[in-house]
Amino acid sequence: MVIANERDVTASVLSEIERSRDARFREIMSSAVRHLHDWVREVRLTEAEFQKAGAVIAKLGQLSDKSHNEVVLIAGSLGVSALVCLLNNGEGGKRETTANLLGPFWRAGSPRTENGGSIVRSPTAGDPMFVTAFVADLDGKPVAGAEVDVWHTSGEGIYENQDPKQADMNLRGKFTTDAEGKIRFRSVKPVGYPIPVNGPVGDLLREQGRHNLRPAHIHFLIFKPGYKTQFSQVYSSDDPNLDTDVQFGVTRALIGRYVRHERERAPDADVQGPWYSLTHHFVIEPGEARLPMPPITGKAGPDAKPVSVVLPREAR
Ligand SMILES: [Fe+2]
């Protein structure tokens, strides 16, 4: 089609999309093009702004590598990840769900660990923590034999993949639920952490005057054939940033009670001083069991730099 005016452009692109063989591809792409063109018209995007937007998108890809995924970070920072999660879980968004964001730090191949075992694989800062988690179906019946991956930060707020000091796969493990639908493990209490701000995500947050912190949490990935694979995160009820999570991930169902014990005896005899316990319940739904593509595949090199904290505008 020879283009006569700006309206013709949209019609021309949509007619080409109509030739696609896959009906879902046609639906997604034609809607995306309509919204994208409408957005350009609504804001009267200038040529300079268009070039800047292209450079931002290119940078998202250029900054992503085996230990960092800038695309996942910006999707979270714009709330898209939370929206996709809440529309696709809890029976299509009708009921509360224990599903949450996968996040950018899941790695495939976590070491299999016995129930009750420790996932601390090298000396790691943080208070001892004992976690018990239950997996049930929509009727409340325990789901036995589910594989549960867990991963979280150290007491310094750093994942092993970002930290050359931690052993490979430190604070990561794969457990299997028992007849009660239960897993148990020992670790150290995670603390909240800043997300990287050396790229477009940092520019976005600084422009908006937002901080770059996530509240402390433990990630879970629950897999069993016959059930929709569930990603989850259980947030620490004592964290000051529950209301302002930079990834918009905190839901009421996922604020966990991390209980501090000052005097009681810990489950393991070697624990001296205060320790924490956490018990949480997950509900999984019938559906497709499918592992996601790992957002990262390995550890950062020895020259990895610590991530800096961006203060919110009111604190600057
Ligand atoms: Fe995380």
Short mmCIF file of C-alpha atoms and ligand atoms in Angstrom, two decimals:
data_model
loop_
_atom_site.label_atom_id
_atom_site.label_comp_id
_atom_site.label_asym_id
_atom_site.label_seq_id
_atom_site.Cartn_x
_atom_site.Cartn_y
_atom_site.Cartn_z
CA MET A 1 0.00 0.00 0.00
CA VAL A 2 1.32 3.42 -0.93
CA ILE A 3 0.85 5.62 2.13
CA ALA A 4 -1.15 8.81 1.70
CA ASN A 5 -1.30 9.98 5.33
CA GLU A 6 -0.61 8.97 8.92
CA ARG A 7 -3.88 6.97 9.17
CA ASP A 8 -2.86 4.80 6.22
CA VAL A 9 0.22 3.57 8.10
CA THR A 10 -1.83 1.86 10.80
CA ALA A 11 -4.25 0.32 8.32
CA SER A 12 -1.39 -0.93 6.19
CA VAL A 13 0.47 -2.61 9.08
CA LEU A 14 -2.75 -4.20 10.39
CA SER A 15 -3.59 -5.64 6.98
CA GLU A 16 -0.15 -7.28 6.80
CA ILE A 17 -0.64 -8.80 10.26
CA GLU A 18 -3.94 -10.29 9.07
CA ARG A 19 -1.90 -12.57 6.77
CA SER A 20 -0.33 -14.38 9.78
CA ARG A 21 -1.32 -18.04 10.04
CA ASP A 22 -1.38 -18.25 13.87
CA ALA A 23 -4.65 -16.80 15.26
CA ARG A 24 -3.19 -15.90 18.67
CA PHE A 25 -0.19 -14.22 17.06
CA ARG A 26 -2.63 -12.18 14.91
CA GLU A 27 -4.64 -11.18 17.98
CA ILE A 28 -1.63 -10.13 20.07
CA MET A 29 0.22 -8.31 17.31
CA SER A 30 -2.74 -6.43 15.86
CA SER A 31 -3.72 -5.20 19.32
CA ALA A 32 -0.12 -4.25 20.10
CA VAL A 33 0.16 -2.26 16.87
CA ARG A 34 -3.16 -0.46 17.46
CA HIS A 35 -2.13 0.54 21.00
CA LEU A 36 1.39 1.48 19.94
CA HIS A 37 0.21 3.67 17.08
CA ASP A 38 -2.48 5.26 19.28
CA TRP A 39 0.15 6.00 21.91
CA VAL A 40 2.41 7.70 19.35
CA ARG A 41 -0.56 9.84 18.25
CA GLU A 42 -1.72 10.62 21.79
CA VAL A 43 1.64 11.92 23.01
CA ARG A 44 2.65 13.31 19.56
CA LEU A 45 5.98 11.50 19.88
CA THR A 46 8.77 13.66 18.44
CA GLU A 47 11.55 12.27 16.27
CA ALA A 48 14.10 12.90 19.03
CA GLU A 49 11.92 11.08 21.57
CA PHE A 50 11.47 8.17 19.17
CA GLN A 51 15.26 7.85 18.78
CA LYS A 52 15.66 7.98 22.56
CA ALA A 53 13.04 5.25 23.07
CA GLY A 54 14.84 3.03 20.56
CA ALA A 55 18.14 3.54 22.38
CA VAL A 56 16.51 2.60 25.71
CA ILE A 57 15.11 -0.64 24.29
CA ALA A 58 18.46 -1.52 22.70
CA LYS A 59 20.19 -0.88 26.04
CA LEU A 60 17.86 -3.34 27.79
CA GLY A 61 19.23 -6.09 25.58
CA GLN A 62 22.84 -4.92 25.66
CA LEU A 63 22.90 -4.99 29.47
CA SER A 64 21.44 -8.52 29.75
CA ASP A 65 23.85 -11.42 30.11
CA LYS A 66 24.17 -14.75 31.93
CA SER A 67 24.02 -13.16 35.40
CA HIS A 68 21.73 -10.16 34.79
CA ASN A 69 18.40 -9.60 32.99
CA GLU A 70 17.53 -5.92 32.49
CA VAL A 71 14.37 -6.78 30.51
CA VAL A 72 12.83 -8.65 33.45
CA LEU A 73 13.81 -5.81 35.79
CA ILE A 74 12.09 -3.12 33.75
CA ALA A 75 8.97 -5.26 33.26
CA GLY A 76 8.79 -5.53 37.06
CA SER A 77 9.55 -1.83 37.62
CA LEU A 78 6.61 -0.91 35.35
CA GLY A 79 4.22 -3.37 37.07
CA VAL A 80 3.79 -5.50 33.92
CA SER A 81 5.10 -8.64 35.63
CA ALA A 82 2.67 -8.24 38.55
CA LEU A 83 -0.23 -7.66 36.16
CA VAL A 84 0.56 -10.77 34.09
CA CYS A 85 0.85 -12.84 37.28
CA LEU A 86 -2.45 -11.69 38.78
CA LEU A 87 -4.35 -12.18 35.50
CA ASN A 88 -3.02 -15.72 35.06
CA ASN A 89 -3.41 -17.14 38.56
CA GLY A 90 -6.14 -17.37 41.20
CA GLU A 91 -8.54 -18.82 38.61
CA GLY A 92 -7.85 -16.06 36.12
CA GLY A 93 -7.70 -13.26 38.70
CA LYS A 94 -11.02 -14.15 40.45
CA ARG A 95 -9.55 -15.24 43.79
CA GLU A 96 -6.51 -14.59 45.98
CA THR A 97 -3.41 -16.46 44.88
CA THR A 98 -0.07 -17.41 46.37
CA ALA A 99 1.52 -17.02 42.92
CA ASN A 100 3.97 -14.16 42.46
CA LEU A 101 6.76 -12.94 40.18
CA LEU A 102 9.45 -15.31 38.97
CA GLY A 103 11.99 -12.49 39.14
CA PRO A 104 15.32 -12.31 37.33
CA PHE A 105 17.38 -14.62 39.53
CA TRP A 106 16.00 -18.16 39.17
CA ARG A 107 18.63 -20.64 37.98
CA ALA A 108 17.85 -24.14 36.72
CA GLY A 109 19.63 -27.09 38.35
CA SER A 110 19.44 -26.22 42.06
CA PRO A 111 21.04 -28.94 44.19
CA ARG A 112 18.56 -31.55 45.42
CA THR A 113 18.39 -31.31 49.20
CA GLU A 114 16.77 -33.58 51.80
CA ASN A 115 13.87 -32.18 53.81
CA GLY A 116 15.30 -30.54 56.91
CA GLY A 117 18.66 -29.96 55.17
CA SER A 118 20.57 -26.71 54.89
CA ILE A 119 20.99 -24.60 51.75
CA VAL A 120 23.89 -22.64 53.24
CA ARG A 121 26.73 -23.94 51.05
CA SER A 122 29.51 -21.53 52.08
CA PRO A 123 30.01 -19.24 55.12
CA THR A 124 27.17 -16.69 54.78
CA ALA A 125 26.17 -13.61 56.78
CA GLY A 126 22.70 -13.69 58.36
CA ASP A 127 20.66 -15.00 61.30
CA PRO A 128 19.82 -18.73 61.25
CA MET A 129 16.35 -19.38 59.80
CA PHE A 130 14.18 -22.52 59.70
CA VAL A 131 11.50 -22.61 57.03
CA THR A 132 8.49 -24.92 56.74
CA ALA A 133 6.23 -24.66 53.71
CA PHE A 134 3.05 -26.55 52.86
CA VAL A 135 1.64 -27.10 49.37
CA ALA A 136 -2.08 -27.85 48.99
CA ASP A 137 -4.56 -27.97 46.11
CA LEU A 138 -7.68 -25.83 45.71
CA ASP A 139 -9.63 -28.22 48.00
CA GLY A 140 -7.03 -27.88 50.75
CA LYS A 141 -5.66 -31.39 50.20
CA PRO A 142 -1.87 -31.76 50.63
CA VAL A 143 0.07 -32.16 47.39
CA ALA A 144 2.78 -34.77 47.88
CA GLY A 145 5.72 -35.26 45.52
CA ALA A 146 5.87 -31.65 44.27
CA GLU A 147 9.34 -30.32 43.48
CA VAL A 148 10.00 -27.01 45.20
CA ASP A 149 12.94 -24.83 44.23
CA VAL A 150 13.91 -22.15 46.75
CA TRP A 151 16.37 -19.28 46.42
CA HIS A 152 17.08 -16.03 48.27
CA THR A 153 19.66 -13.42 49.21
CA SER A 154 22.19 -13.59 51.99
CA GLY A 155 22.00 -11.47 55.14
CA GLU A 156 23.91 -8.88 53.08
CA GLY A 157 21.14 -8.74 50.46
CA ILE A 158 23.10 -10.42 47.64
CA TYR A 159 22.24 -13.50 45.55
CA GLU A 160 25.04 -15.99 44.95
CA ASN A 161 24.97 -15.26 41.22
CA GLN A 162 25.87 -11.62 41.96
CA ASP A 163 28.50 -12.44 44.57
CA PRO A 164 31.80 -14.15 43.72
CA LYS A 165 32.37 -14.74 47.50
CA GLN A 166 29.42 -17.18 47.77
CA ALA A 167 29.70 -20.79 46.63
CA ASP A 168 27.95 -21.73 43.40
CA MET A 169 24.24 -22.38 44.19
CA ASN A 170 24.56 -21.04 47.76
CA LEU A 171 21.10 -20.36 49.29
CA ARG A 172 19.44 -22.38 46.52
CA GLY A 173 17.96 -25.86 46.77
CA LYS A 174 15.36 -28.23 45.39
CA PHE A 175 13.05 -30.11 47.79
CA THR A 176 10.22 -32.62 47.39
CA THR A 177 7.01 -32.31 49.38
CA ASP A 178 6.21 -35.22 51.72
CA ALA A 179 2.82 -36.88 52.33
CA GLU A 180 1.66 -33.76 54.23
CA GLY A 181 2.65 -31.54 51.28
CA LYS A 182 5.49 -30.19 53.40
CA ILE A 183 9.09 -29.14 52.86
CA ARG A 184 11.53 -27.96 55.52
CA PHE A 185 14.95 -26.36 55.27
CA ARG A 186 17.52 -24.37 57.15
CA SER A 187 19.09 -21.18 55.82
CA VAL A 188 19.89 -17.63 56.91
CA LYS A 189 17.29 -14.86 57.08
CA PRO A 190 17.36 -12.86 53.83
CA VAL A 191 17.39 -9.08 53.84
CA GLY A 192 15.96 -6.68 51.29
CA TYR A 193 18.17 -5.58 48.44
CA PRO A 194 18.59 -2.91 45.80
CA ILE A 195 17.94 -3.85 42.19
CA PRO A 196 20.66 -2.79 39.72
CA VAL A 197 20.41 0.84 38.57
CA ASN A 198 23.22 1.08 36.05
CA GLY A 199 20.87 1.07 33.05
CA PRO A 200 17.38 2.09 31.89
CA VAL A 201 15.78 0.81 35.13
CA GLY A 202 17.97 3.19 37.17
CA ASP A 203 17.15 6.12 34.86
CA LEU A 204 13.43 5.37 35.25
CA LEU A 205 13.56 5.23 39.06
CA ARG A 206 15.67 8.39 39.43
CA GLU A 207 13.30 10.31 37.13
CA GLN A 208 10.33 9.22 39.26
CA GLY A 209 12.08 9.78 42.60
CA ARG A 210 11.64 6.12 43.60
CA HIS A 211 14.05 3.99 45.63
CA ASN A 212 15.36 0.74 44.15
CA LEU A 213 14.76 -1.61 47.07
CA ARG A 214 12.88 -4.88 47.28
CA PRO A 215 11.59 -6.04 50.68
CA ALA A 216 13.27 -9.19 52.04
CA HIS A 217 11.78 -12.38 50.59
CA ILE A 218 12.34 -16.03 49.74
CA HIS A 219 11.52 -17.29 46.25
CA PHE A 220 9.68 -20.57 45.67
CA LEU A 221 9.00 -22.44 42.41
CA ILE A 222 6.53 -25.33 42.80
CA PHE A 223 6.39 -27.96 40.05
CA LYS A 224 4.22 -31.04 39.77
CA PRO A 225 2.66 -32.59 36.65
CA GLY A 226 -1.10 -31.90 36.58
CA TYR A 227 -0.72 -28.53 38.34
CA LYS A 228 0.09 -25.08 36.99
CA THR A 229 3.72 -24.40 37.92
CA GLN A 230 3.69 -21.73 40.60
CA PHE A 231 6.33 -19.07 41.19
CA SER A 232 6.08 -17.36 44.53
CA GLN A 233 7.87 -15.06 46.96
CA VAL A 234 7.21 -14.82 50.69
CA TYR A 235 7.95 -11.34 52.01
CA SER A 236 9.21 -10.51 55.47
CA SER A 237 6.54 -8.89 57.65
CA ASP A 238 9.20 -6.78 59.43
CA ASP A 239 10.55 -5.12 56.28
CA PRO A 240 10.07 -1.32 55.99
CA ASN A 241 9.59 -1.43 52.21
CA LEU A 242 6.53 -3.69 51.88
CA ASP A 243 4.44 -0.72 50.66
CA THR A 244 7.01 0.54 48.17
CA ASP A 245 8.46 -2.60 46.59
CA VAL A 246 10.22 -1.41 43.42
CA GLN A 247 8.79 -4.45 41.54
CA PHE A 248 5.16 -4.07 42.81
CA GLY A 249 5.27 -7.69 43.98
CA VAL A 250 3.90 -7.62 47.54
CA THR A 251 0.39 -9.05 47.96
CA ARG A 252 -1.43 -9.75 51.24
CA ALA A 253 -1.30 -13.52 50.71
CA LEU A 254 2.47 -13.41 50.59
CA ILE A 255 3.44 -11.43 53.67
CA GLY A 256 5.04 -14.14 55.76
CA ARG A 257 5.52 -14.16 59.52
CA TYR A 258 9.25 -14.41 60.07
CA VAL A 259 9.20 -15.04 63.83
CA ARG A 260 12.27 -14.04 65.85
CA HIS A 261 13.18 -16.41 68.70
CA GLU A 262 15.40 -15.00 71.42
CA ARG A 263 15.47 -17.76 74.01
CA GLU A 264 13.80 -20.91 72.69
CA ARG A 265 16.00 -23.76 71.61
CA ALA A 266 16.49 -23.91 67.83
CA PRO A 267 15.75 -27.10 65.85
CA ASP A 268 19.52 -27.54 65.32
CA ALA A 269 21.74 -27.77 68.41
CA ASP A 270 24.61 -25.71 66.95
CA VAL A 271 22.52 -22.50 66.79
CA GLN A 272 23.58 -19.93 69.38
CA GLY A 273 21.68 -16.66 69.86
CA PRO A 274 18.57 -15.44 68.08
CA TRP A 275 17.07 -17.34 65.17
CA TYR A 276 14.00 -17.08 62.94
CA SER A 277 11.23 -19.42 61.88
CA LEU A 278 8.82 -19.09 58.98
CA THR A 279 5.82 -21.26 58.13
CA HIS A 280 3.87 -20.56 54.96
CA HIS A 281 1.07 -22.23 53.00
CA PHE A 282 0.84 -22.32 49.20
CA VAL A 283 -2.17 -23.26 47.09
CA ILE A 284 -1.57 -24.57 43.58
CA GLU A 285 -4.14 -24.91 40.80
CA PRO A 286 -4.77 -27.53 38.16
CA GLY A 287 -3.01 -26.69 34.92
CA GLU A 288 0.10 -27.08 32.86
CA ALA A 289 3.35 -27.99 34.59
CA ARG A 290 6.00 -26.11 32.67
CA LEU A 291 9.33 -24.78 33.85
CA PRO A 292 10.13 -21.24 32.68
CA MET A 293 13.20 -20.34 30.67
CA PRO A 294 15.83 -19.42 33.28
CA PRO A 295 16.35 -15.63 33.21
CA ILE A 296 20.02 -16.19 34.08
CA THR A 297 22.33 -19.17 33.70
CA GLY A 298 25.41 -18.48 35.79
CA LYS A 299 27.39 -16.44 38.26
CA ALA A 300 28.92 -13.01 37.86
CA GLY A 301 32.69 -12.88 37.39
CA PRO A 302 35.18 -11.78 40.08
CA ASP A 303 34.97 -8.14 38.93
CA ALA A 304 31.22 -7.89 39.79
CA LYS A 305 30.45 -4.56 41.47
CA PRO A 306 28.08 -4.08 44.42
CA VAL A 307 24.67 -2.61 43.54
CA SER A 308 24.13 0.90 44.87
CA VAL A 309 21.02 2.16 46.66
CA VAL A 310 18.97 5.00 45.15
CA LEU A 311 17.21 7.06 47.80
CA PRO A 312 13.58 8.12 47.26
CA ARG A 313 13.22 11.82 46.38
CA GLU A 314 11.87 12.73 49.81
CA ALA A 315 15.01 11.34 51.48
CA ARG A 316 17.54 13.10 49.21
FE FE B 1 14.38 -11.76 44.77
#
